[in-house]
Short mmCIF file of C-alpha atoms and ligand atoms in Angstrom, two decimals:
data_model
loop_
_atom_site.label_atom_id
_atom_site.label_comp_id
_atom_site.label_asym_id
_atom_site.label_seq_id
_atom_site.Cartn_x
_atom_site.Cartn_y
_atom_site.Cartn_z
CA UNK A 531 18.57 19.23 -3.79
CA UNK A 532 17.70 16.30 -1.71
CA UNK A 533 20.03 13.80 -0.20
CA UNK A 534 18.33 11.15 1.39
CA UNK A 535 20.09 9.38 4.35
CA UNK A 536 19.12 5.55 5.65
CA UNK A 537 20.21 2.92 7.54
CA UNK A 538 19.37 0.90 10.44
CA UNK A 539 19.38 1.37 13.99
CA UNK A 540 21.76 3.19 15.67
CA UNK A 541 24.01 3.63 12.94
CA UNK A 542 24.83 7.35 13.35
CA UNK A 543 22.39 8.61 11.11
CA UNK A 544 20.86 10.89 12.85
CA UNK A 545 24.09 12.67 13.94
CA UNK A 546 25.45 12.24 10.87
CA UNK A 547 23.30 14.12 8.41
CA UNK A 548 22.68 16.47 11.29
CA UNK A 549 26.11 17.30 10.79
CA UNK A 550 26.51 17.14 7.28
CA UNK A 551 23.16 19.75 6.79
CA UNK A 552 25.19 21.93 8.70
CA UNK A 553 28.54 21.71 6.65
CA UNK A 554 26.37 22.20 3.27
CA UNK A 555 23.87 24.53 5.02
CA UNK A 556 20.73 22.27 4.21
CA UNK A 557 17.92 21.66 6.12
CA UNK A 558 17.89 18.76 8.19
CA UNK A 559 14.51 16.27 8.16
CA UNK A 560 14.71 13.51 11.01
CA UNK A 561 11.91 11.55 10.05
CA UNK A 562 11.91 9.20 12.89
CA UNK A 563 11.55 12.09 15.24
CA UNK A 564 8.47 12.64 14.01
CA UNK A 565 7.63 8.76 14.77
CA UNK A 566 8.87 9.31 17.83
CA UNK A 567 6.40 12.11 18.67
CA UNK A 568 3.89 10.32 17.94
CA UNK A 569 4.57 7.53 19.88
CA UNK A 570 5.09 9.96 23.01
CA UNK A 571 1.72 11.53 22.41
CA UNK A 572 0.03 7.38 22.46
CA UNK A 573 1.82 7.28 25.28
CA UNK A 574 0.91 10.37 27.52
CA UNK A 575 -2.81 9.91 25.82
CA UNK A 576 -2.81 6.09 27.06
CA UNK A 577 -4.19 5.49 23.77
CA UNK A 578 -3.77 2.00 22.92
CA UNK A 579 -2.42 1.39 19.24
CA UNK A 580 -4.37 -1.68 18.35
CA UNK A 581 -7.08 0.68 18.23
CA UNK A 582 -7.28 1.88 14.73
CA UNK A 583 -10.51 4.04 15.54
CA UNK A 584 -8.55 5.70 18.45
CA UNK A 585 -4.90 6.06 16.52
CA UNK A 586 -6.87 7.71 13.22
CA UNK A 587 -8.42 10.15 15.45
CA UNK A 588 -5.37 11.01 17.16
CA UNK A 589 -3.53 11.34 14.10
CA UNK A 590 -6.35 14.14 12.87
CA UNK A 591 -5.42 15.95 15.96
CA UNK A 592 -1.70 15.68 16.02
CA UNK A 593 0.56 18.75 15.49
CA UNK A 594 4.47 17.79 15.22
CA UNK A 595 6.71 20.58 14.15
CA UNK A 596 10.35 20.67 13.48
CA UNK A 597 13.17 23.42 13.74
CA UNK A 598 16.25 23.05 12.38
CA UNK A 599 18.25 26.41 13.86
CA UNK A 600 22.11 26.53 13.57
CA UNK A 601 22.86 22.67 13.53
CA UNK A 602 20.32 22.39 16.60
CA UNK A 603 16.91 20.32 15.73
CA UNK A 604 14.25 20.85 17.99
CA UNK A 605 10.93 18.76 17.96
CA UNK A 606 7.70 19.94 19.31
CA UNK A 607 4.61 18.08 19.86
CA UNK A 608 0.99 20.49 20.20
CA UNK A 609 3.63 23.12 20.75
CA UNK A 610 5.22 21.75 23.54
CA UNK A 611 9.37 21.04 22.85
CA UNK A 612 9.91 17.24 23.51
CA UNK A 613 13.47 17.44 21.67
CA UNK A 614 14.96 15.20 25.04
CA UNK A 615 11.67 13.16 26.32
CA UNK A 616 11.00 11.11 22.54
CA UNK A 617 14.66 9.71 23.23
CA UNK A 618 13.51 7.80 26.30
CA UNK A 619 13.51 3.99 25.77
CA UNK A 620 9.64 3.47 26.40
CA UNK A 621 9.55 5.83 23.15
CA UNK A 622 12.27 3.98 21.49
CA UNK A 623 10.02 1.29 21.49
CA UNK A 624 6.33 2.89 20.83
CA UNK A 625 8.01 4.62 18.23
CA UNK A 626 9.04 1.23 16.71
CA UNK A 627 5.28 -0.40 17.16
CA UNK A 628 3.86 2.46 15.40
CA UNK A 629 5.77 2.61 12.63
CA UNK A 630 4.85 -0.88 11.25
CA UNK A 631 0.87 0.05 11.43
CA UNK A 632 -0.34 1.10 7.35
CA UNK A 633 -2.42 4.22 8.58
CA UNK A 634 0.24 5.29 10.74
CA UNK A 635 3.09 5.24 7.45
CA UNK A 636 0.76 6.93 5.19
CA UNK A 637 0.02 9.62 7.34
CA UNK A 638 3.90 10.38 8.28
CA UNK A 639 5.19 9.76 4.45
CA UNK A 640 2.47 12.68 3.67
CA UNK A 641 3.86 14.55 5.93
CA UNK A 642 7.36 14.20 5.54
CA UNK A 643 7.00 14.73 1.75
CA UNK A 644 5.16 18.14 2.58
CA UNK A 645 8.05 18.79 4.79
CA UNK A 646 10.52 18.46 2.64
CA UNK A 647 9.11 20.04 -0.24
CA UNK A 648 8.66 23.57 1.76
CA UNK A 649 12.64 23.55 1.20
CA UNK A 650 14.98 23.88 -1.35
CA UNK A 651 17.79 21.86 -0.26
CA UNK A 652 17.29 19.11 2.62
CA UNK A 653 19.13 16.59 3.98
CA UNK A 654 16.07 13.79 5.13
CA UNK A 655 16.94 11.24 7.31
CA UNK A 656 15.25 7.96 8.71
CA UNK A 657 13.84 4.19 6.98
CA UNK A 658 12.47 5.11 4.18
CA UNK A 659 13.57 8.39 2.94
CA UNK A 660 15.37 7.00 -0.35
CA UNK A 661 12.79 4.19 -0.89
CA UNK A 662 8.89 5.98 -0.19
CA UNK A 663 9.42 9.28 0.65
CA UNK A 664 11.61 10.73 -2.03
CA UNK A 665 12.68 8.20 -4.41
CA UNK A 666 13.85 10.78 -6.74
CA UNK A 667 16.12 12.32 -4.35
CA UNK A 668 19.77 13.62 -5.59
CA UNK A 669 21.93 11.38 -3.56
CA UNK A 670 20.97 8.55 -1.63
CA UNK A 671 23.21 7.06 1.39
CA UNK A 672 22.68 3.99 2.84
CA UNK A 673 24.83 3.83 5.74
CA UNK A 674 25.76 0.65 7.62
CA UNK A 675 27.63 -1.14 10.76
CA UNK A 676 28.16 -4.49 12.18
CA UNK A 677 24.83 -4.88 14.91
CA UNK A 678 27.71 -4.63 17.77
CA UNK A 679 28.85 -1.84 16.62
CA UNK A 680 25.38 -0.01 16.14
CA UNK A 681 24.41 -1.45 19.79
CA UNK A 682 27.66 0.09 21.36
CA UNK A 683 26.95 4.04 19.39
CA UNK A 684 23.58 3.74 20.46
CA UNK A 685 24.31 2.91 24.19
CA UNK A 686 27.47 5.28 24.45
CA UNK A 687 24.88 7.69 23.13
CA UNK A 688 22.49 7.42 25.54
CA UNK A 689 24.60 7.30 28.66
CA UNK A 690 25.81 11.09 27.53
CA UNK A 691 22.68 12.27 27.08
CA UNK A 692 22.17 11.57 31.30
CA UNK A 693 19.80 8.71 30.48
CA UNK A 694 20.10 5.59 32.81
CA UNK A 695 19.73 2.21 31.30
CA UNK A 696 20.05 -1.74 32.17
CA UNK A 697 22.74 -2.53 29.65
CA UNK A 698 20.92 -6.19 29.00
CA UNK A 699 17.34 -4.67 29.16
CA UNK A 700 18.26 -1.62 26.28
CA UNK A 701 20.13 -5.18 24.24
CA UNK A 702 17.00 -6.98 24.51
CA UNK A 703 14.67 -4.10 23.29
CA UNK A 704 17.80 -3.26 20.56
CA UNK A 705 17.20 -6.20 18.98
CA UNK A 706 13.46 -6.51 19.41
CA UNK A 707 13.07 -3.33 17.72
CA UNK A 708 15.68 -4.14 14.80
CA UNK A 709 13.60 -7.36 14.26
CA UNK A 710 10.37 -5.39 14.01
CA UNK A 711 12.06 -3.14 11.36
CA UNK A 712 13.48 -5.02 9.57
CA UNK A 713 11.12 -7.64 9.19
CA UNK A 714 7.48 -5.45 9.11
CA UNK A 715 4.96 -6.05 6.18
CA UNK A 716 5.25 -2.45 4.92
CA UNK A 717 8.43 -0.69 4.10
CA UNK A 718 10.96 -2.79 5.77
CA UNK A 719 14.63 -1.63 5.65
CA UNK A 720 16.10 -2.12 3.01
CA UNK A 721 18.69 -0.04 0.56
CA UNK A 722 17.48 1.83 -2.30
CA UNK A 723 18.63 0.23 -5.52
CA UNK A 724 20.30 3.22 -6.52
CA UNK A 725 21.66 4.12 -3.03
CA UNK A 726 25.32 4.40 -2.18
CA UNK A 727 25.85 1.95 0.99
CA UNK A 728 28.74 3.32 3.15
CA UNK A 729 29.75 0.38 6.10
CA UNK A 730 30.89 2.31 9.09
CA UNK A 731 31.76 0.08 10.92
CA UNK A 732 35.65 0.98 10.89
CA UNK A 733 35.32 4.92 9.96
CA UNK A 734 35.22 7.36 12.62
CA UNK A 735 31.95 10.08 12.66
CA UNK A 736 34.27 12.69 11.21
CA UNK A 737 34.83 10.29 8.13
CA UNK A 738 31.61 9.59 7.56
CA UNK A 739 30.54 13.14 7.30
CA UNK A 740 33.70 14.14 4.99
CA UNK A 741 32.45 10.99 2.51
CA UNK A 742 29.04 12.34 2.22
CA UNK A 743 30.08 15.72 1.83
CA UNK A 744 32.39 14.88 -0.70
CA UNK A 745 29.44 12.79 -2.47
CA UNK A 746 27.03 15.52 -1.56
CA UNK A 747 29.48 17.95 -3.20
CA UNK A 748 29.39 15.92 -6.63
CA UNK A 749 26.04 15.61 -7.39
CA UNK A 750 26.31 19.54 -6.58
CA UNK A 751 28.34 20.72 -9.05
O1 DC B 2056 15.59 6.59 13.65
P1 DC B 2056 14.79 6.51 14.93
O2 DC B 2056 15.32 5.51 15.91
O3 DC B 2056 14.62 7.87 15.58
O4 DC B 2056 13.34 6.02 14.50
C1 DC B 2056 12.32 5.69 15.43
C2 DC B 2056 11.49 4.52 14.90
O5 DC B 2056 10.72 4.92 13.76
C3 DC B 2056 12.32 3.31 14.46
O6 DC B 2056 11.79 2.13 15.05
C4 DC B 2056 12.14 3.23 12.97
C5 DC B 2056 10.94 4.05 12.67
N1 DC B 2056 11.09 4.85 11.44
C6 DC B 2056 10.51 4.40 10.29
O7 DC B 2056 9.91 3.33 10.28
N2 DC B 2056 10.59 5.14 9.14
C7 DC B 2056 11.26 6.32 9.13
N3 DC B 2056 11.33 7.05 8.01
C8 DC B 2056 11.90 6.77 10.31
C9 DC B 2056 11.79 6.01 11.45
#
């Protein structure tokens, strides 16, 4: 079974289906992890991304690897565990950038699909999950929140993970990057047409889960 979880930034998502893999003991896919490592590895490489000659060849080379062990994900890049340093703004934003270059999508939608298909039941999470990556998936969620309400999760997030931000700097690059998302040539954000859209904006995490569980539970049985 796949249930495919989207949505824009700093909606929860993450946390959410995190959670609900857990309660349904599913495998849990964060796609935009594996963005994320790549736009570390640009980053420690110095490569710069208009380079298409330089990206390609660092995307032959790449190794990102996921574990998903009791509720806990764990990302590694060439081996190396980078769980904590692809949440650091700078990343945040590379990530962003990389994701709306053509080579870079079609490598990472190959590689999520591969992913996910190495498991029987997975709960995949990230842009495009319901849309590209597994349009036939069981149960699509498209969860949603008011853009102050997705700025304050995202901050409050941050701050307990023990990273230090400029309030008005991490708005500014909030907004950039929800711009660049939302408004990129290939796969922008959008719903699947079949996708359940859940605004939670007014529910608290531990409603969110229970809906999707519920929904997840459904489809199940
Ligand atoms: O969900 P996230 O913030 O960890 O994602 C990092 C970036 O990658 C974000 O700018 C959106 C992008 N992304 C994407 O384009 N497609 C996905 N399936 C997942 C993430």
């Amino acid at each position: 079974m796949i249930i495919a979880i989207d949505g824009p930034l700093g909606v929860g998502k993450s946390s959410v289906a995190k959670e609900v893999a857990k309660r349904l003991g599913f495998t849990y896919i964060d796609t935009g992890a594996m963005y994320r490592a790549l736009a570390l590895k640009t980053l420690k490489e110095n490569i710069d991304i208009n380079d298409k000659k330089k990206l390609l060849n660092l995307l032959e080379n790449i190794d990102i690897q996921l574990d998903y062990t009791d509720g806990v994900l764990k990302v590694f890049l060439d081996g190396k565990d980078v769980s904590n340093e692809i949440r650091m703004e700078e990343v945040s934003k590379r990530a962003s950038e990389v994701a709306s270059i053509k080579e870079v999508r079609d490598f990472m939608v190959n590689l999520q699909r591969k992913y996910g298909n190495k498991y029987k039941n997975i709960v995949i999470e990230g842009r495009d999950t319901g849309t590209v990556i597994f349009p036939n998936a069981d149960l699509k969620i498209f969860l949603t929140a008011p853009l102050e309400v997705r700025i304050e999760r995202r901050y409050k997030q941050l701050l307990e993970k023990g990273f230090k931000v400029d309030y008005d700097e991490f708005v500014k690059n909030f907004k950039e990057r929800e711009h660049r998302d939302n408004t990129r040539k290939i796969n922008p954000l959008r719903p699947a047409e079949d996708s359940i859209i859940i605004d939670s904006g007014n529910m608290t995490f531990e409603e969110v889960v229970e809906e999707i569980t519920h929904l997840s539970k459904k489809v199940l049985s």
